[in-house]
Coordinates of C-alpha atoms in Angstrom, one line a residue:
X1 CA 39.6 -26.8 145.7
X2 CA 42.5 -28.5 147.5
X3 CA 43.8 -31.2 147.1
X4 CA 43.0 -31.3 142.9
X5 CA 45.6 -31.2 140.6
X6 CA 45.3 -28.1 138.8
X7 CA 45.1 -28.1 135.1
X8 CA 45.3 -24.1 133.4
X9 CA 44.5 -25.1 129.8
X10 CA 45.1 -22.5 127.2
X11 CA 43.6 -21.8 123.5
X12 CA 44.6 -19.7 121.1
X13 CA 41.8 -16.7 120.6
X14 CA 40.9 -16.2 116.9
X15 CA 44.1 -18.1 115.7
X16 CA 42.6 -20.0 112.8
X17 CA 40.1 -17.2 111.6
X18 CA 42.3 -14.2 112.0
X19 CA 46.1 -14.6 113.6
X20 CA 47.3 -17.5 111.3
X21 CA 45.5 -16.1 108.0
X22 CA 47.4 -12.4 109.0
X23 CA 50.9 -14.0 109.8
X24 CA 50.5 -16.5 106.7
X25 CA 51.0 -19.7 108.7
X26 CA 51.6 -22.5 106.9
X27 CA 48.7 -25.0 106.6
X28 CA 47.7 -27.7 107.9
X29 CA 50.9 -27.3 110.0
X30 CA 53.2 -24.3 110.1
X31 CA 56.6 -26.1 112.3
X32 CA 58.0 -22.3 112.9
X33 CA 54.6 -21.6 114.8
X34 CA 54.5 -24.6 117.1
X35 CA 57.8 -24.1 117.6
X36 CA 57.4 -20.5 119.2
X37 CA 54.5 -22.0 121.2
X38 CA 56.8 -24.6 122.7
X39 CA 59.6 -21.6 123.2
X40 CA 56.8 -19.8 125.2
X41 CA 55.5 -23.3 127.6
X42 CA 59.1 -23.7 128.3
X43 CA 59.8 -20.1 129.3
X44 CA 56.4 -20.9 131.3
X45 CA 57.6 -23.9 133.3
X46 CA 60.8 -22.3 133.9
X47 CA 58.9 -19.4 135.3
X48 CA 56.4 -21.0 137.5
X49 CA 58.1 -23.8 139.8
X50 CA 54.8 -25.2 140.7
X51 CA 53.8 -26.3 137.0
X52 CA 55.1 -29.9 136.9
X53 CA 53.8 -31.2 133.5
X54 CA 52.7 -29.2 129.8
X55 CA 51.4 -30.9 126.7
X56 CA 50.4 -28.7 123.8
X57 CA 49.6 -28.8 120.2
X58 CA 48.5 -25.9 117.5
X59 CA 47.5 -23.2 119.1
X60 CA 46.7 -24.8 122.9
X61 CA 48.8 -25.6 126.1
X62 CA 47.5 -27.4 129.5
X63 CA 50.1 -26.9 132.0
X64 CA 49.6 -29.6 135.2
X65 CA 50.1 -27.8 138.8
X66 CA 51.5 -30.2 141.6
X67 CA 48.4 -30.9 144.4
X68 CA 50.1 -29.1 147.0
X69 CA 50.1 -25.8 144.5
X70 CA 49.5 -22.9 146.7
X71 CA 50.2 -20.5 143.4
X72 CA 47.8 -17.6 144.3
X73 CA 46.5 -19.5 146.9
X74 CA 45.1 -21.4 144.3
X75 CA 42.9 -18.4 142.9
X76 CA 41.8 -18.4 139.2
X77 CA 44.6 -15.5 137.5
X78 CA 45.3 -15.9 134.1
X79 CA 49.1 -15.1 132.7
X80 CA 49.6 -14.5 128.7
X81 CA 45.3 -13.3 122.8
X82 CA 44.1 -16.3 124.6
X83 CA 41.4 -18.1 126.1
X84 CA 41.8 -20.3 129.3
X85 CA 39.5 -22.4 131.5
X86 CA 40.5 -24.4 134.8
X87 CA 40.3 -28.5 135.0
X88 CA 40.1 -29.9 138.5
X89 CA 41.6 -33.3 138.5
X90 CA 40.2 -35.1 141.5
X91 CA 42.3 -37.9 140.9
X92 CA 45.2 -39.2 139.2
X93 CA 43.3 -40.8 136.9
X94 CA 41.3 -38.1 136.1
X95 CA 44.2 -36.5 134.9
X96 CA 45.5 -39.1 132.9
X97 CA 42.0 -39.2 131.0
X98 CA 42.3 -35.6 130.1
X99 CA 45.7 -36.2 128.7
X100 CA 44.9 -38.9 126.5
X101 CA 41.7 -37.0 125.3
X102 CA 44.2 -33.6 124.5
X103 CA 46.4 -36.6 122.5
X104 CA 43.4 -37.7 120.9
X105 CA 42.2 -34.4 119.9
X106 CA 45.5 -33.3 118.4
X107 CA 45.5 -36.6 116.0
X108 CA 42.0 -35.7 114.9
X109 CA 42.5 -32.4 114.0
X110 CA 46.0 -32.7 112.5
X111 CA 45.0 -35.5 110.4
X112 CA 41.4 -33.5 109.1
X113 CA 43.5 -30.8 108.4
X114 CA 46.2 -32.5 106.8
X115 CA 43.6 -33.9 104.2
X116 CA 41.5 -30.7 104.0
X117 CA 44.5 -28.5 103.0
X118 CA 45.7 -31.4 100.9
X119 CA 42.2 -30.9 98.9
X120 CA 42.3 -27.3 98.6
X121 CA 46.5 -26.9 97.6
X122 CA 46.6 -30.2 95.8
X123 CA 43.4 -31.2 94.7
X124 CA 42.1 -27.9 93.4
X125 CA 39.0 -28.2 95.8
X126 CA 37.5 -25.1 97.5
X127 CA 37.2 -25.1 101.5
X128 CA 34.0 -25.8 101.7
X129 CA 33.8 -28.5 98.7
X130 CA 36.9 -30.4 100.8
X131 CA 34.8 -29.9 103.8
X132 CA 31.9 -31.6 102.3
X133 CA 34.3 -34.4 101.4
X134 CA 35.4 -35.1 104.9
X135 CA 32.2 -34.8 106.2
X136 CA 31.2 -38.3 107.5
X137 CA 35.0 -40.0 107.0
X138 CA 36.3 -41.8 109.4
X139 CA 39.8 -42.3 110.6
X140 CA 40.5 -45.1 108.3
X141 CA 39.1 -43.0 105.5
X142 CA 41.4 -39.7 105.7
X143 CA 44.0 -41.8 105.3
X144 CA 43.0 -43.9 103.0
X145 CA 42.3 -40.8 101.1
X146 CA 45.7 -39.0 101.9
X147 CA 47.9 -42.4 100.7
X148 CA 45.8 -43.0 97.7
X149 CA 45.2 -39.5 96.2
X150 CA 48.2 -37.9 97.5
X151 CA 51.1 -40.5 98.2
X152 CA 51.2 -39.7 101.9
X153 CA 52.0 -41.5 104.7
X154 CA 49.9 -40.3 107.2
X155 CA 52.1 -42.1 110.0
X156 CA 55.4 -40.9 108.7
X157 CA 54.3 -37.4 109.0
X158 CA 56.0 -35.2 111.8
X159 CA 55.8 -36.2 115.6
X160 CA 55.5 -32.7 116.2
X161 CA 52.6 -32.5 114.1
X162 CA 50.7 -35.7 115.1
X163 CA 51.5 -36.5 118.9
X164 CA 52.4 -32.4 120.5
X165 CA 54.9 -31.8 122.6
X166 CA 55.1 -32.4 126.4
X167 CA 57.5 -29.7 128.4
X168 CA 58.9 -30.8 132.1
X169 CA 61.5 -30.9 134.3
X170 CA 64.2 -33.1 134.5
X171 CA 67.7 -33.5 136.3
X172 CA 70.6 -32.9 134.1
X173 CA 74.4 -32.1 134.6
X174 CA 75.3 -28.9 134.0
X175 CA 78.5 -27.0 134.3
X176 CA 78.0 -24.4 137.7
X177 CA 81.5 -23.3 137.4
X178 CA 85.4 -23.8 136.8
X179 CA 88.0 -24.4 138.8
X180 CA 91.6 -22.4 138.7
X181 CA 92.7 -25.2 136.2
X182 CA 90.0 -24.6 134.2
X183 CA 88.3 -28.3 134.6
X184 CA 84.8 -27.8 134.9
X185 CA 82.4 -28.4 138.3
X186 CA 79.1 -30.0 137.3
X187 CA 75.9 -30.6 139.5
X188 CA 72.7 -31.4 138.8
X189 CA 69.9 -29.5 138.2
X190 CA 66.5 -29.4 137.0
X191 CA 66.0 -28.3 133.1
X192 CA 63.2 -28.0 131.4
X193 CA 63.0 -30.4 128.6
X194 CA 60.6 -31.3 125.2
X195 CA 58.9 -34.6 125.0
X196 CA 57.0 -36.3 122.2
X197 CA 55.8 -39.9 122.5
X198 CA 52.5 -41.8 120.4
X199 CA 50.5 -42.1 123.9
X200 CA 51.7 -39.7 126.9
X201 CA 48.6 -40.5 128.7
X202 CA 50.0 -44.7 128.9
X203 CA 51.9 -46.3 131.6
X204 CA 54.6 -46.9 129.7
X205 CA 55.6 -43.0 129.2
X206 CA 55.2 -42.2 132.1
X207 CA 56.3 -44.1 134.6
X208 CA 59.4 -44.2 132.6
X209 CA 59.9 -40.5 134.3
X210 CA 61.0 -40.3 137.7
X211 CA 60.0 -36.9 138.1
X212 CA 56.7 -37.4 136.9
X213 CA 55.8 -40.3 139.1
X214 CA 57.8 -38.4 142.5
X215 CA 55.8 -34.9 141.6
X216 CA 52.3 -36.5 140.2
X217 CA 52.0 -40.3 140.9
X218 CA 52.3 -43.5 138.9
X219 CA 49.7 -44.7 136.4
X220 CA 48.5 -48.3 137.4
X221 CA 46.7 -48.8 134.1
X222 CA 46.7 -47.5 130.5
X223 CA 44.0 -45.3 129.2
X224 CA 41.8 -46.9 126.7
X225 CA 38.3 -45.1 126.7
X226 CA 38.1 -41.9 126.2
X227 CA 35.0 -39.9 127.6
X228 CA 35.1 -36.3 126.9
X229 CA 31.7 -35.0 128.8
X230 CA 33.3 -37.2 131.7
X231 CA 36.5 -34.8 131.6
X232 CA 34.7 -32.0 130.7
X233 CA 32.4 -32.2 134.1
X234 CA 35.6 -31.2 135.8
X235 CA 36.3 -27.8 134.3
X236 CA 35.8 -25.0 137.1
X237 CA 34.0 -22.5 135.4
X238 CA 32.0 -19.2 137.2
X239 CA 29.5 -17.2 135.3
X240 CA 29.4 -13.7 136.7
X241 CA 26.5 -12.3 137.9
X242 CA 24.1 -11.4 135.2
X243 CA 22.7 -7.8 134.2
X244 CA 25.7 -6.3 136.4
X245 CA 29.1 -4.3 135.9
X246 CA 31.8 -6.2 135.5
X247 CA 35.0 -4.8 135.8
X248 CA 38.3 -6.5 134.6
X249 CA 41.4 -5.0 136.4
X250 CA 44.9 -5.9 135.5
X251 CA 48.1 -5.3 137.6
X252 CA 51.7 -5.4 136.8
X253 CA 53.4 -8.9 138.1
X254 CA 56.7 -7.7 139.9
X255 CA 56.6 -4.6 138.0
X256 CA 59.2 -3.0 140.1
X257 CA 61.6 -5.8 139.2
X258 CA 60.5 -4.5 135.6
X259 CA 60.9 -1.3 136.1
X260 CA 63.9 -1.5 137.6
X261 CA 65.6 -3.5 134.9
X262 CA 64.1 -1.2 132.2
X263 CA 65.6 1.5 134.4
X264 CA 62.4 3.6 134.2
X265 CA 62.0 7.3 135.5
X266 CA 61.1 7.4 139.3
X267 CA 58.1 8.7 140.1
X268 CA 56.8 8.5 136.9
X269 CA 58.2 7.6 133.7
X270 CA 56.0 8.9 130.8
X271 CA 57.1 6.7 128.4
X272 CA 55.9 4.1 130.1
X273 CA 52.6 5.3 131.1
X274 CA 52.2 6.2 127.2
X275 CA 53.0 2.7 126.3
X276 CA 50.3 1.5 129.2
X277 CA 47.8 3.7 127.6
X278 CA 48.2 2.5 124.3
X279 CA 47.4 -0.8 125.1
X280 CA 44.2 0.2 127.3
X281 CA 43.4 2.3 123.8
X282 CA 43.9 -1.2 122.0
X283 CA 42.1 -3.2 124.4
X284 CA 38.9 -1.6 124.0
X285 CA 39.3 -1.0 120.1
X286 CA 39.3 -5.0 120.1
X287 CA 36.5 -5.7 122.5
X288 CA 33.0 -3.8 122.1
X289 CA 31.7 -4.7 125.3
X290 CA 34.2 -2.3 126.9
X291 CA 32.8 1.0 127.6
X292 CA 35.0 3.0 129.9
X293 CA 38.7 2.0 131.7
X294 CA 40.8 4.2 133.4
X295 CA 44.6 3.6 134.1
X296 CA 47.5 4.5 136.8
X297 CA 51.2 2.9 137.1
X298 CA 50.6 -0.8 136.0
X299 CA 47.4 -1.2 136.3
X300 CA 44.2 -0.5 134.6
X301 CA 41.0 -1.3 135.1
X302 CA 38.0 -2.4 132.2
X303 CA 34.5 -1.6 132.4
X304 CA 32.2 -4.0 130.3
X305 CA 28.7 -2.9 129.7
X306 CA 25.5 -4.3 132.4
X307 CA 23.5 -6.7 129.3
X308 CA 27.3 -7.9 128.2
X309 CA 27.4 -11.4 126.6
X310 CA 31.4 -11.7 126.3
X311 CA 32.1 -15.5 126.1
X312 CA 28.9 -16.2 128.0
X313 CA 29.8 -14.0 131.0
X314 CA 32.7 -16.8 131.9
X315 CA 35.2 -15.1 134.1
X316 CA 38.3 -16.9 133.2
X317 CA 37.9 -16.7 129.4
X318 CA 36.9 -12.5 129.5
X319 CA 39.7 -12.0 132.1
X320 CA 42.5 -14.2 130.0
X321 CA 41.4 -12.9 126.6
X322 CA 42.0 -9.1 127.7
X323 CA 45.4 -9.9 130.1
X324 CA 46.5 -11.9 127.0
X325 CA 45.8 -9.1 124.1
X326 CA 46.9 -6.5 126.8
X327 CA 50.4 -8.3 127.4
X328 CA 50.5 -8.6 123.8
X329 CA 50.2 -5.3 122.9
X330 CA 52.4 -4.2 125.2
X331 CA 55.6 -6.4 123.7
X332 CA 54.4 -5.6 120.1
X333 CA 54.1 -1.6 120.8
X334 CA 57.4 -1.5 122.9
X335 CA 59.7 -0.1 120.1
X336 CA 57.6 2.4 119.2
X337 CA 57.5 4.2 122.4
X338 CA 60.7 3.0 123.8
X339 CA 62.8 3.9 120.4
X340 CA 66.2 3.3 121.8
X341 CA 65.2 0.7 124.5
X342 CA 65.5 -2.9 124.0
X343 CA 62.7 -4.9 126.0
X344 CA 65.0 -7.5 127.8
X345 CA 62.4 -9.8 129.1
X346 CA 58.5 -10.1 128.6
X347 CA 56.3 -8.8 130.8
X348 CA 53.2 -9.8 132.8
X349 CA 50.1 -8.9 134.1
X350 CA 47.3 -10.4 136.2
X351 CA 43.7 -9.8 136.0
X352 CA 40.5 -10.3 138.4
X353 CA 36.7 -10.0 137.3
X354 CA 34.4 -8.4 139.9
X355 CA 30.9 -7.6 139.3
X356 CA 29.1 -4.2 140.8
X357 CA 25.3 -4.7 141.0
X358 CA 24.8 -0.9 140.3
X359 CA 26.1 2.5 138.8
X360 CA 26.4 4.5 142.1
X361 CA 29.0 1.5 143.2
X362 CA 30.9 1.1 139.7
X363 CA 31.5 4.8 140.4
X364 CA 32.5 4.3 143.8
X365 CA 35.3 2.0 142.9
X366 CA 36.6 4.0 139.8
X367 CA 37.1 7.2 142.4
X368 CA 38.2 4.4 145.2
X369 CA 41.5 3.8 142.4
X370 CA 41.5 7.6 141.0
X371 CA 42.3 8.6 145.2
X372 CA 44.7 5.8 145.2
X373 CA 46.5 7.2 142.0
X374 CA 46.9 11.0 143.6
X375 CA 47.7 8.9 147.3
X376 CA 50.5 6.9 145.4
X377 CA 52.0 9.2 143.1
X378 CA 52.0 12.4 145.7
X379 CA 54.0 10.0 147.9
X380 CA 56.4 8.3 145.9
X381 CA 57.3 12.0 144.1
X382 CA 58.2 12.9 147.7
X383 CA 60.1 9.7 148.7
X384 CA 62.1 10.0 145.3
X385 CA 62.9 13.5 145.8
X386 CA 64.6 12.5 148.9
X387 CA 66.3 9.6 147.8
X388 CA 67.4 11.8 144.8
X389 CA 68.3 14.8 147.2
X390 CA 70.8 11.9 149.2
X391 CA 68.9 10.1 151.5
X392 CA 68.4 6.6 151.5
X393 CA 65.0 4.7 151.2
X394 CA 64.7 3.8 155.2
X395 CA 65.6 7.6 155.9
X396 CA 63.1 8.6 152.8
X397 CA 60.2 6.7 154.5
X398 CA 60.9 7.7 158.2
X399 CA 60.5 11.2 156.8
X400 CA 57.6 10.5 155.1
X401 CA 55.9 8.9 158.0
X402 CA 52.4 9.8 159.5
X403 CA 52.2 13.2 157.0
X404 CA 49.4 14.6 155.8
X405 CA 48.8 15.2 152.3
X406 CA 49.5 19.1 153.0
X407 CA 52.5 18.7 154.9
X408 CA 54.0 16.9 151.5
X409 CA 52.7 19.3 149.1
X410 CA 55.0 21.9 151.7
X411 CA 57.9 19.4 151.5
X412 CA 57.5 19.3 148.0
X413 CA 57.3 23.0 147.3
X414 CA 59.7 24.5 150.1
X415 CA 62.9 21.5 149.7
X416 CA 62.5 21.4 146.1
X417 CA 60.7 23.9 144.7
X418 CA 57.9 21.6 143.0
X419 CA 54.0 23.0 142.7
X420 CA 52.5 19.2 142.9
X421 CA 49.2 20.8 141.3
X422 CA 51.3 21.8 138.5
X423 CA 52.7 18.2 137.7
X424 CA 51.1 16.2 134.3
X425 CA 47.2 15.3 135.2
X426 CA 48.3 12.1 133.8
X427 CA 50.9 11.5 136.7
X428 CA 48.2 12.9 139.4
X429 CA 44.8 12.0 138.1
X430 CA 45.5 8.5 135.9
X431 CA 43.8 8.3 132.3
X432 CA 40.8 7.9 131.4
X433 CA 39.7 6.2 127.7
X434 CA 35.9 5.7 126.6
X435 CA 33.3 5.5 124.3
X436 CA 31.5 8.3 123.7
X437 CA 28.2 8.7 121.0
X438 CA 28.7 11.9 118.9
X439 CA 26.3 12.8 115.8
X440 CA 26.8 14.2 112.4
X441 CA 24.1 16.0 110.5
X442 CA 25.0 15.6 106.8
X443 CA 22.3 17.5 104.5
X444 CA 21.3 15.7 101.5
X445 CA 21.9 16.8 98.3
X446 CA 19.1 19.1 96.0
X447 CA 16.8 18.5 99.6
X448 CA 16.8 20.4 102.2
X449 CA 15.8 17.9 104.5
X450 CA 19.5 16.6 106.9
X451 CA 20.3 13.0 107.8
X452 CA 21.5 12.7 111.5
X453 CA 23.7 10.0 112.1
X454 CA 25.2 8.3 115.6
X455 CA 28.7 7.2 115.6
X456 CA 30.8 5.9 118.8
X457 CA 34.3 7.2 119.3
X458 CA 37.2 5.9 121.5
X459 CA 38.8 9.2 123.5
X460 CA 41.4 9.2 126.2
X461 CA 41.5 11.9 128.9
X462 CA 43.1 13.0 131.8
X463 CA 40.3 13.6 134.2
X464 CA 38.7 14.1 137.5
X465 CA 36.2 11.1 137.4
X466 CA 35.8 11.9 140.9
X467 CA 33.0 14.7 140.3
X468 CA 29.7 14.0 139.0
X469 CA 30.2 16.4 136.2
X470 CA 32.0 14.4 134.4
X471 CA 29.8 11.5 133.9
X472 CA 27.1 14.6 133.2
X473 CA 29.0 15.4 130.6
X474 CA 29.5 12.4 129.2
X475 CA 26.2 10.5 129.4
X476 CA 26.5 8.0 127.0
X477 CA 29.3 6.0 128.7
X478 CA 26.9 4.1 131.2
X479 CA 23.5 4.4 128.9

């Protein structure tokens, strides 16, 4: 709601049980990792204009939006696997207690884990017997315990480490060009910049920051008590309706910027669509809930099952932990389906949860975007025909305008010689990837008596999802 500051605070999914242990992080702190996670706010911030103020430790990021923010007319999309949740900041000084309590948080848990790895590598202790030690210690305690069994300084300990890292923007001179003589023409412009001070959340840090105080306002008074259910009232969070569909669907952000740069095939670059699938394929390897998703161009669209308990049926956390892993995917599988490509930029994707109370209308929208695949795809392997052929866009779309779906399936076949009902099902019909239930009789051994046993399997297709026969042939997908 206007006129909150927007908060869009971001958590690592499954980084300390899974992602860190894989990649061998170092622990308690691994400065390579927190340093890529400050790479990726900056390249945030100097993406989004409206984000005014970041502050991030470990595996988490809260990036500030200005109160005038119209950034999806302030709807709740989710950019890159992690978690996110929105904090409306009523006031200033709602704001400045979330801060300090983020601070806060990042000393407590970078001085427990400090001690608890400092057990476990040091002190020969297992996790759980260094966990029992730092049960009930208090602050005083862990470092008591870190200077007297381990020589450490708690306080001389990385700033990076102990305080996070705050990302904004600030002016600095920067060379714009040269003149004929070669001197150099400076101006100033806004950079974004890294920050690290023992209490970003007091007057003194920030009002020392012009920008801060122009874009945000001034703190009258320093932060002292520190109330996390207080803060925590503020997070907008919607549950989605209960014992309904819900469908996640993802889109492409300035995908034809993307394309473009990638210099992908026009209509359809297969390739591309191959890479798309692959991560819709991933996507619902990772999450169970998932039972059907169907795909076309950039987008695809994620069917979670009626009775589904993902993260408590909160929209912003299911919608950012798929767009997240999706996104991911998508850089981490590049290479393999473009071999001789390099990807010059990341992409990005938004997402939107909406929830159909029945089947009948869950299979109304999945035809609604399988007819919008065969609209889209019949038209744009007209207009680039013609653009191919020698016309220009403008002339390509006049040409185009007010025909019927026959009349282009002429063009197509009488100017250049192209059946569009012969053309990949993928290009004309999307794809399709589900679980389906198959079962295997096995016969026991010296019996004659069989054992019959269900197993789910993940298949992609390239169907019409349009006819009821294929959900008769597949029952299992919406038991």
């Amino acid at each position: 709601m206007p006129p909150n500051l927007i908060v869009v605070r971001i958590d690592g999914r499954n980084f300390c049980s899974k992602f860190s242990e894989v990649h061998e992080f170092e622990k308690p702190n691994d400065e390579k990792a927190l340093n890529l996670m400050n790479q990726c706010a900056m390249a945030v911030l100097e993406e989004y204009p409206d984000i005014v103020f970041s502050y991030g430790y470990s595996d988490e990021y809260s990036f500030v939006l200005k109160k005038t923010s119209k950034f999806y007319q302030r709807r709740s999309r989710y950019p890159p696997s992690f978690l996110s949740c929105i904090v409306c900041c009523a006031s200033l000084e709602v704001l400045q207690a979330y801060l300090a309590w983020r601070q806060r948080d990042c000393h407590f848990q970078n001085q427990y884990n400090t001690c608890l790895w400092e057990l476990v590598k040091k002190g020969g202790k297992s996790k759980i017997e260094a966990q029992e030690i730092l049960k009930d210690a208090r602050e005083q305690d862990r470092n008591e315990l870190l200077h007297q069994q381990f020589g450490i300084n708690y306080n001389d300990s990385l700033a990076l480490f102990r305080q996070g890292t705050c990302i904004f923007k600030t002016e600095v001179e920067d060379i714009v060009k040269y003149n004929e003589d070669g001197t150099p023409v400076k101006r100033l412009r806004r950079k974004a910049s890294t920050f690290r001070a023992e209490n970003i959340a007091g007057r003194r840090f920030w009002n020392a920051h012009a920008c801060l105080v122009k874009e945000l306002g001034n703190f009258s008074k320093d932060c002292f008590k520190i109330n996390p259910d207080y803060i925590r009232s503020f997070v907008f969070e919607s549950k989605l309706m209960p014992s309904t569909w819900i469908v996640i669907r993802i889109d492409g952000c300035h995908f034809h910027r993307f394309s473009d740069v990638h210099e992908f095939n026009k209509p359809n670059d297969k390739q591309a669509l191959d890479l798309m699938n692959l991560c819709g394929l991933a996507v619902l390897e990772e999450f169970q809930d998932i039972v059907f998703s169907y795909g076309v161009s950039d987008e695809y669209s994620f069917v979670l099952k009626k009775d589904s308990q993902l993260y408590q049926r909160q929209a912003s956390k299911i919608v950012s932990a798929i767009v997240s892993f999706f996104s991911s995917v998508y850089v981490m599988k590049w290479k393999e389906i473009f071999q001789n490509k390099d990807l010059k930029y990341p992409p990005s994707f938004d997402g939107r949860a909406v929830c159909y109370p029945s089947t009948d209308i869950l299979l109304d929208y999945l035809a609604w975007r399988q007819v919008d695949c065969h609209i889209n795809n019949q038209y744009n392997t007209c207009f680039w025909s013609l653009v191919k052929s020698g016309k220009s866009k403008n002339e390509a779309q006049n040409h185009l305008k007010g025909t019927q779906a026959r009349e282009k399936n002429e063009l197509l076949l009488k100017e250049f010689g192209i059946d569009y009902n012969t053309l990949p099902l993928m290009f004309r019909q999307g794809s399709s990837i589900f679980r389906v239930k198959i079962e295997n009789t096995s016969m026991l051994e010296n019996d004659a008596s069989s054992i019959v046993k269900t197993e789910t399997k993940i298949i992609m297709e390239y169907c019409n999802i349009i006819e009821l026969s294929f959900w008769e042939a597949y029952p299992s997908i919406l038991d």
